PDB file of C-alpha atoms in Angstrom:
ATOM      1  CA  UNK A   1       7.383   6.962  35.549  1.00 46.00           C
ATOM      2  CA  UNK A   2       5.016   4.121  35.006  1.00 50.00           C
ATOM      3  CA  UNK A   3       4.179   1.152  37.177  1.00 49.00           C
ATOM      4  CA  UNK A   4       7.371  -0.674  36.527  1.00 50.00           C
ATOM      5  CA  UNK A   5       9.843   2.106  37.270  1.00 51.00           C
ATOM      6  CA  UNK A   6      10.713   2.864  33.720  1.00 52.00           C
ATOM      7  CA  UNK A   7      10.434   6.172  32.169  1.00 52.00           C
ATOM      8  CA  UNK A   8       7.542   6.707  29.700  1.00 52.00           C
ATOM      9  CA  UNK A   9       8.661   6.618  26.113  1.00 50.00           C
ATOM     10  CA  UNK A  10       5.346   7.955  24.829  1.00 51.00           C
ATOM     11  CA  UNK A  11       6.427  11.558  24.776  1.00 56.00           C
ATOM     12  CA  UNK A  12       9.065  10.986  22.111  1.00 62.00           C
ATOM     13  CA  UNK A  13       6.880   8.680  19.960  1.00 81.00           C
ATOM     14  CA  UNK A  14       4.451  10.069  17.432  1.00 84.00           C
ATOM     15  CA  UNK A  15       0.909   9.043  17.482  1.00 88.00           C
ATOM     16  CA  UNK A  16      -0.385   5.899  15.726  1.00 91.00           C
ATOM     17  CA  UNK A  17      -2.375   8.135  13.291  1.00 89.00           C
ATOM     18  CA  UNK A  18       0.688   9.906  12.276  1.00 89.00           C
ATOM     19  CA  UNK A  19       2.548   6.608  11.668  1.00 88.00           C
ATOM     20  CA  UNK A  20      -0.362   5.217   9.533  1.00 90.00           C
ATOM     21  CA  UNK A  21      -0.363   8.468   7.448  1.00 90.00           C
ATOM     22  CA  UNK A  22       3.323   8.328   6.880  1.00 87.00           C
ATOM     23  CA  UNK A  23       3.268   4.674   5.949  1.00 84.00           C
ATOM     24  CA  UNK A  24       0.202   5.127   3.536  1.00 85.00           C
ATOM     25  CA  UNK A  25       1.453   8.099   1.610  1.00 86.00           C
ATOM     26  CA  UNK A  26       5.155   7.037   1.822  1.00 81.00           C
ATOM     27  CA  UNK A  27       6.399  10.002   3.762  1.00 83.00           C
ATOM     28  CA  UNK A  28       9.909   9.839   5.031  1.00 77.00           C
ATOM     29  CA  UNK A  29      11.670  12.373   7.158  1.00 76.00           C
ATOM     30  CA  UNK A  30       9.946  15.133   9.034  1.00 81.00           C
ATOM     31  CA  UNK A  31       6.104  15.234   8.999  1.00 86.00           C
ATOM     32  CA  UNK A  32       5.934  19.103   9.084  1.00 87.00           C
ATOM     33  CA  UNK A  33       2.992  21.552   8.498  1.00 91.00           C
ATOM     34  CA  UNK A  34       3.481  21.580   4.699  1.00 90.00           C
ATOM     35  CA  UNK A  35       3.245  17.690   4.464  1.00 90.00           C
ATOM     36  CA  UNK A  36       0.251  17.553   6.855  1.00 92.00           C
ATOM     37  CA  UNK A  37      -1.479  20.387   4.752  1.00 94.00           C
ATOM     38  CA  UNK A  38      -0.805  18.384   1.539  1.00 93.00           C
ATOM     39  CA  UNK A  39      -1.981  15.065   3.106  1.00 93.00           C
ATOM     40  CA  UNK A  40      -5.136  16.712   4.208  1.00 94.00           C
ATOM     41  CA  UNK A  41      -5.625  18.235   0.655  1.00 95.00           C
ATOM     42  CA  UNK A  42      -4.926  14.899  -1.100  1.00 94.00           C
ATOM     43  CA  UNK A  43      -7.008  12.721   1.299  1.00 93.00           C
ATOM     44  CA  UNK A  44     -10.075  15.239   0.990  1.00 96.00           C
ATOM     45  CA  UNK A  45      -9.961  15.269  -2.675  1.00 95.00           C
ATOM     46  CA  UNK A  46      -9.877  11.477  -2.782  1.00 94.00           C
ATOM     47  CA  UNK A  47     -12.732  11.326  -0.273  1.00 95.00           C
ATOM     48  CA  UNK A  48     -14.872  13.745  -2.253  1.00 96.00           C
ATOM     49  CA  UNK A  49     -14.341  11.793  -5.387  1.00 94.00           C
ATOM     50  CA  UNK A  50     -15.202   8.583  -3.723  1.00 94.00           C
ATOM     51  CA  UNK A  51     -18.270  10.079  -2.093  1.00 95.00           C
ATOM     52  CA  UNK A  52     -19.727  11.049  -5.521  1.00 96.00           C
ATOM     53  CA  UNK A  53     -18.721   7.681  -6.963  1.00 95.00           C
ATOM     54  CA  UNK A  54     -20.388   5.578  -4.383  1.00 94.00           C
ATOM     55  CA  UNK A  55     -23.549   7.879  -4.407  1.00 96.00           C
ATOM     56  CA  UNK A  56     -23.928   7.332  -8.122  1.00 96.00           C
ATOM     57  CA  UNK A  57     -22.924   3.537  -7.871  1.00 94.00           C
ATOM     58  CA  UNK A  58     -25.338   2.776  -5.227  1.00 94.00           C
ATOM     59  CA  UNK A  59     -28.168   4.417  -7.093  1.00 95.00           C
ATOM     60  CA  UNK A  60     -27.375   2.385 -10.165  1.00 94.00           C
ATOM     61  CA  UNK A  61     -26.991  -0.794  -8.271  1.00 94.00           C
ATOM     62  CA  UNK A  62     -30.494  -0.236  -6.696  1.00 94.00           C
ATOM     63  CA  UNK A  63     -31.934   0.060 -10.107  1.00 94.00           C
ATOM     64  CA  UNK A  64     -30.651  -3.197 -11.223  1.00 94.00           C
ATOM     65  CA  UNK A  65     -30.717  -5.028  -8.039  1.00 92.00           C
ATOM     66  CA  UNK A  66     -34.492  -6.048  -8.240  1.00 92.00           C
ATOM     67  CA  UNK A  67     -34.148  -7.658 -11.753  1.00 93.00           C
ATOM     68  CA  UNK A  68     -30.677  -9.151 -11.565  1.00 93.00           C
ATOM     69  CA  UNK A  69     -29.589  -9.355  -7.939  1.00 93.00           C
ATOM     70  CA  UNK A  70     -26.662 -11.728  -8.393  1.00 94.00           C
ATOM     71  CA  UNK A  71     -25.191 -10.171 -11.331  1.00 94.00           C
ATOM     72  CA  UNK A  72     -25.455  -6.697  -9.808  1.00 94.00           C
ATOM     73  CA  UNK A  73     -23.785  -7.848  -6.725  1.00 93.00           C
ATOM     74  CA  UNK A  74     -20.701  -9.346  -8.584  1.00 94.00           C
ATOM     75  CA  UNK A  75     -20.427  -6.295 -10.937  1.00 94.00           C
ATOM     76  CA  UNK A  76     -20.686  -3.806  -8.015  1.00 94.00           C
ATOM     77  CA  UNK A  77     -18.081  -5.757  -6.049  1.00 94.00           C
ATOM     78  CA  UNK A  78     -15.775  -5.812  -8.999  1.00 94.00           C
ATOM     79  CA  UNK A  79     -16.073  -2.172 -10.032  1.00 95.00           C
ATOM     80  CA  UNK A  80     -15.858  -0.997  -6.363  1.00 94.00           C
ATOM     81  CA  UNK A  81     -12.723  -3.016  -5.931  1.00 92.00           C
ATOM     82  CA  UNK A  82     -11.119  -1.632  -9.231  1.00 94.00           C
ATOM     83  CA  UNK A  83     -12.075   2.000  -8.358  1.00 93.00           C
ATOM     84  CA  UNK A  84     -10.851   1.632  -4.811  1.00 90.00           C
ATOM     85  CA  UNK A  85      -7.621  -0.020  -5.554  1.00 88.00           C
ATOM     86  CA  UNK A  86      -6.601   1.361  -8.950  1.00 91.00           C
ATOM     87  CA  UNK A  87      -8.066   4.671  -9.471  1.00 92.00           C
ATOM     88  CA  UNK A  88      -7.826   6.010  -5.882  1.00 92.00           C
ATOM     89  CA  UNK A  89      -4.457   4.456  -5.355  1.00 88.00           C
ATOM     90  CA  UNK A  90      -3.132   5.952  -8.561  1.00 90.00           C
ATOM     91  CA  UNK A  91      -4.514   9.299  -7.740  1.00 93.00           C
ATOM     92  CA  UNK A  92      -2.786   9.110  -4.277  1.00 90.00           C
ATOM     93  CA  UNK A  93       0.578   8.203  -5.903  1.00 86.00           C
ATOM     94  CA  UNK A  94       0.389  10.885  -8.521  1.00 90.00           C
ATOM     95  CA  UNK A  95      -0.670  13.588  -6.142  1.00 92.00           C
ATOM     96  CA  UNK A  96       2.034  12.642  -3.551  1.00 88.00           C
ATOM     97  CA  UNK A  97       4.692  12.773  -6.192  1.00 86.00           C
ATOM     98  CA  UNK A  98       3.501  16.323  -7.553  1.00 90.00           C
ATOM     99  CA  UNK A  99       3.594  17.712  -4.066  1.00 89.00           C
ATOM    100  CA  UNK A 100       6.886  15.910  -3.397  1.00 85.00           C
ATOM    101  CA  UNK A 101       5.737  14.262  -0.262  1.00 84.00           C
ATOM    102  CA  UNK A 102       7.610  11.057  -0.653  1.00 81.00           C
ATOM    103  CA  UNK A 103      10.948  12.478  -1.873  1.00 80.00           C
ATOM    104  CA  UNK A 104      13.934  11.670   0.172  1.00 78.00           C
ATOM    105  CA  UNK A 105      16.795  14.083  -0.034  1.00 80.00           C
ATOM    106  CA  UNK A 106      20.115  12.748   1.045  1.00 81.00           C
ATOM    107  CA  UNK A 107      23.556  14.385   1.080  1.00 84.00           C
ATOM    108  CA  UNK A 108      26.100  13.210  -1.596  1.00 83.00           C
ATOM    109  CA  UNK A 109      28.126  11.354   1.186  1.00 84.00           C
ATOM    110  CA  UNK A 110      25.135   9.397   2.379  1.00 84.00           C
ATOM    111  CA  UNK A 111      23.903   8.490  -1.199  1.00 84.00           C
ATOM    112  CA  UNK A 112      25.391   4.946  -1.283  1.00 86.00           C
ATOM    113  CA  UNK A 113      23.960   4.263   2.192  1.00 88.00           C
ATOM    114  CA  UNK A 114      20.484   5.279   1.093  1.00 86.00           C
ATOM    115  CA  UNK A 115      20.735   3.070  -2.074  1.00 87.00           C
ATOM    116  CA  UNK A 116      21.640   0.184   0.245  1.00 91.00           C
ATOM    117  CA  UNK A 117      18.780   0.922   2.523  1.00 89.00           C
ATOM    118  CA  UNK A 118      16.474   1.001  -0.393  1.00 89.00           C
ATOM    119  CA  UNK A 119      17.767  -2.384  -1.602  1.00 92.00           C
ATOM    120  CA  UNK A 120      17.174  -3.933   1.810  1.00 94.00           C
ATOM    121  CA  UNK A 121      13.637  -2.540   1.945  1.00 90.00           C
ATOM    122  CA  UNK A 122      12.981  -3.720  -1.642  1.00 92.00           C
ATOM    123  CA  UNK A 123      14.190  -7.351  -0.779  1.00 95.00           C
ATOM    124  CA  UNK A 124      12.147  -7.289   2.582  1.00 94.00           C
ATOM    125  CA  UNK A 125       8.938  -6.118   0.518  1.00 92.00           C
ATOM    126  CA  UNK A 126       9.548  -8.890  -1.953  1.00 94.00           C
ATOM    127  CA  UNK A 127       9.905 -11.455   0.646  1.00 96.00           C
ATOM    128  CA  UNK A 128       6.796 -10.230   2.425  1.00 95.00           C
ATOM    129  CA  UNK A 129       4.692 -10.040  -0.804  1.00 94.00           C
ATOM    130  CA  UNK A 130       5.867 -13.529  -1.956  1.00 93.00           C
ATOM    131  CA  UNK A 131       5.009 -15.190   1.201  1.00 94.00           C
ATOM    132  CA  UNK A 132       1.754 -13.418   1.498  1.00 93.00           C
ATOM    133  CA  UNK A 133       0.813 -14.457  -2.108  1.00 92.00           C
ATOM    134  CA  UNK A 134       1.997 -18.011  -1.553  1.00 91.00           C
ATOM    135  CA  UNK A 135      -0.261 -18.471   1.664  1.00 90.00           C
ATOM    136  CA  UNK A 136      -3.135 -16.379   0.222  1.00 90.00           C
ATOM    137  CA  UNK A 137      -3.030 -18.506  -2.944  1.00 86.00           C
ATOM    138  CA  UNK A 138      -3.438 -21.620  -0.633  1.00 87.00           C
ATOM    139  CA  UNK A 139      -6.270 -20.106   1.349  1.00 88.00           C
ATOM    140  CA  UNK A 140      -8.114 -19.111  -1.818  1.00 87.00           C
ATOM    141  CA  UNK A 141      -7.571 -22.598  -3.428  1.00 84.00           C
ATOM    142  CA  UNK A 142      -8.882 -24.195  -0.156  1.00 84.00           C
ATOM    143  CA  UNK A 143     -11.991 -21.965  -0.203  1.00 84.00           C
ATOM    144  CA  UNK A 144     -12.849 -22.073  -4.021  1.00 82.00           C
ATOM    145  CA  UNK A 145     -11.890 -25.689  -4.918  1.00 79.00           C
ATOM    146  CA  UNK A 146     -11.979 -27.532  -1.401  1.00 76.00           C
ATOM    147  CA  UNK A 147      -8.522 -28.671  -1.817  1.00 77.00           C
ATOM    148  CA  UNK A 148      -6.193 -29.329   0.792  1.00 80.00           C
ATOM    149  CA  UNK A 149      -3.885 -26.600   1.803  1.00 80.00           C
ATOM    150  CA  UNK A 150      -0.883 -28.834   2.375  1.00 83.00           C
ATOM    151  CA  UNK A 151      -1.153 -30.210  -1.239  1.00 80.00           C
ATOM    152  CA  UNK A 152      -1.028 -26.469  -2.525  1.00 81.00           C
ATOM    153  CA  UNK A 153       1.898 -25.643  -0.338  1.00 82.00           C
ATOM    154  CA  UNK A 154       3.785 -28.677  -1.472  1.00 84.00           C
ATOM    155  CA  UNK A 155       3.332 -28.064  -5.210  1.00 84.00           C
ATOM    156  CA  UNK A 156       6.635 -26.976  -6.725  1.00 88.00           C
ATOM    157  CA  UNK A 157       4.770 -24.870  -9.377  1.00 90.00           C
ATOM    158  CA  UNK A 158       2.957 -22.671  -6.787  1.00 87.00           C
ATOM    159  CA  UNK A 159       6.384 -22.099  -4.891  1.00 90.00           C
ATOM    160  CA  UNK A 160       8.113 -21.135  -8.088  1.00 93.00           C
ATOM    161  CA  UNK A 161       5.123 -18.821  -9.081  1.00 92.00           C
ATOM    162  CA  UNK A 162       5.402 -17.159  -5.721  1.00 92.00           C
ATOM    163  CA  UNK A 163       9.227 -16.733  -5.936  1.00 94.00           C
ATOM    164  CA  UNK A 164       8.798 -15.152  -9.336  1.00 95.00           C
ATOM    165  CA  UNK A 165       6.150 -12.827  -7.893  1.00 94.00           C
ATOM    166  CA  UNK A 166       8.409 -11.839  -4.986  1.00 95.00           C
ATOM    167  CA  UNK A 167      11.316 -11.038  -7.253  1.00 96.00           C
ATOM    168  CA  UNK A 168       9.147  -8.974  -9.529  1.00 95.00           C
ATOM    169  CA  UNK A 169       7.361  -6.908  -6.697  1.00 94.00           C
ATOM    170  CA  UNK A 170      10.758  -6.583  -4.878  1.00 94.00           C
ATOM    171  CA  UNK A 171      12.405  -5.252  -8.049  1.00 94.00           C
ATOM    172  CA  UNK A 172       9.428  -2.606  -8.633  1.00 93.00           C
ATOM    173  CA  UNK A 173       9.755  -1.573  -5.003  1.00 91.00           C
ATOM    174  CA  UNK A 174      13.395  -1.073  -5.333  1.00 92.00           C
ATOM    175  CA  UNK A 175      13.065   0.944  -8.542  1.00 91.00           C
ATOM    176  CA  UNK A 176      10.227   3.070  -7.009  1.00 87.00           C
ATOM    177  CA  UNK A 177      12.332   3.733  -3.968  1.00 86.00           C
ATOM    178  CA  UNK A 178      15.591   4.442  -5.853  1.00 87.00           C
ATOM    179  CA  UNK A 179      13.818   7.103  -8.016  1.00 85.00           C
ATOM    180  CA  UNK A 180      12.464   8.778  -4.822  1.00 84.00           C
ATOM    181  CA  UNK A 181      16.023   9.408  -3.633  1.00 83.00           C
ATOM    182  CA  UNK A 182      17.255  12.838  -4.485  1.00 80.00           C
ATOM    183  CA  UNK A 183      20.743  14.189  -3.922  1.00 75.00           C
ATOM    184  CA  UNK A 184      20.957  17.361  -1.985  1.00 73.00           C
ATOM    185  CA  UNK A 185      22.188  20.338  -3.868  1.00 68.00           C
ATOM    186  CA  UNK A 186      23.993  23.003  -1.961  1.00 60.00           C
TER     187      UNK A 186
END
């Protein structure tokens, strides 16, 4: 019992670390020993690749930093962002799919329910992405061009662009989630 007389719910909840891992790798269902072993293997491979990349990139950046400091900084930031976001994330997605970490097996009777759940999560992801891009665009416009945030938000073109982005992203998330659903075979 805690101070307010309620039973502690912490026993039944999984640790925050496990929740973050499940969310990051797209794992649904039980987080068993096999999935934990695969997550550790994939994460270690990604870390080792990034370690060597950053070691070499830092050495090259140090060579050019004295003669071209500003250009080196921008190239370094751009290439590191590209490698971190696209290369490593692509590896994580492919490795997770190969080891079947993110497959969702449902019975034939629950297949329609699972499709509806994926549709709802796709719509929610699209709405979140659209709102995030809308307000992030306003913030970037305010920083880069010193324009008023309200004028960016009130422009119909920016709203339509964010709606199209939300539909596109939500559709992609639905298709990805739909392909992850597998019917259980007896």
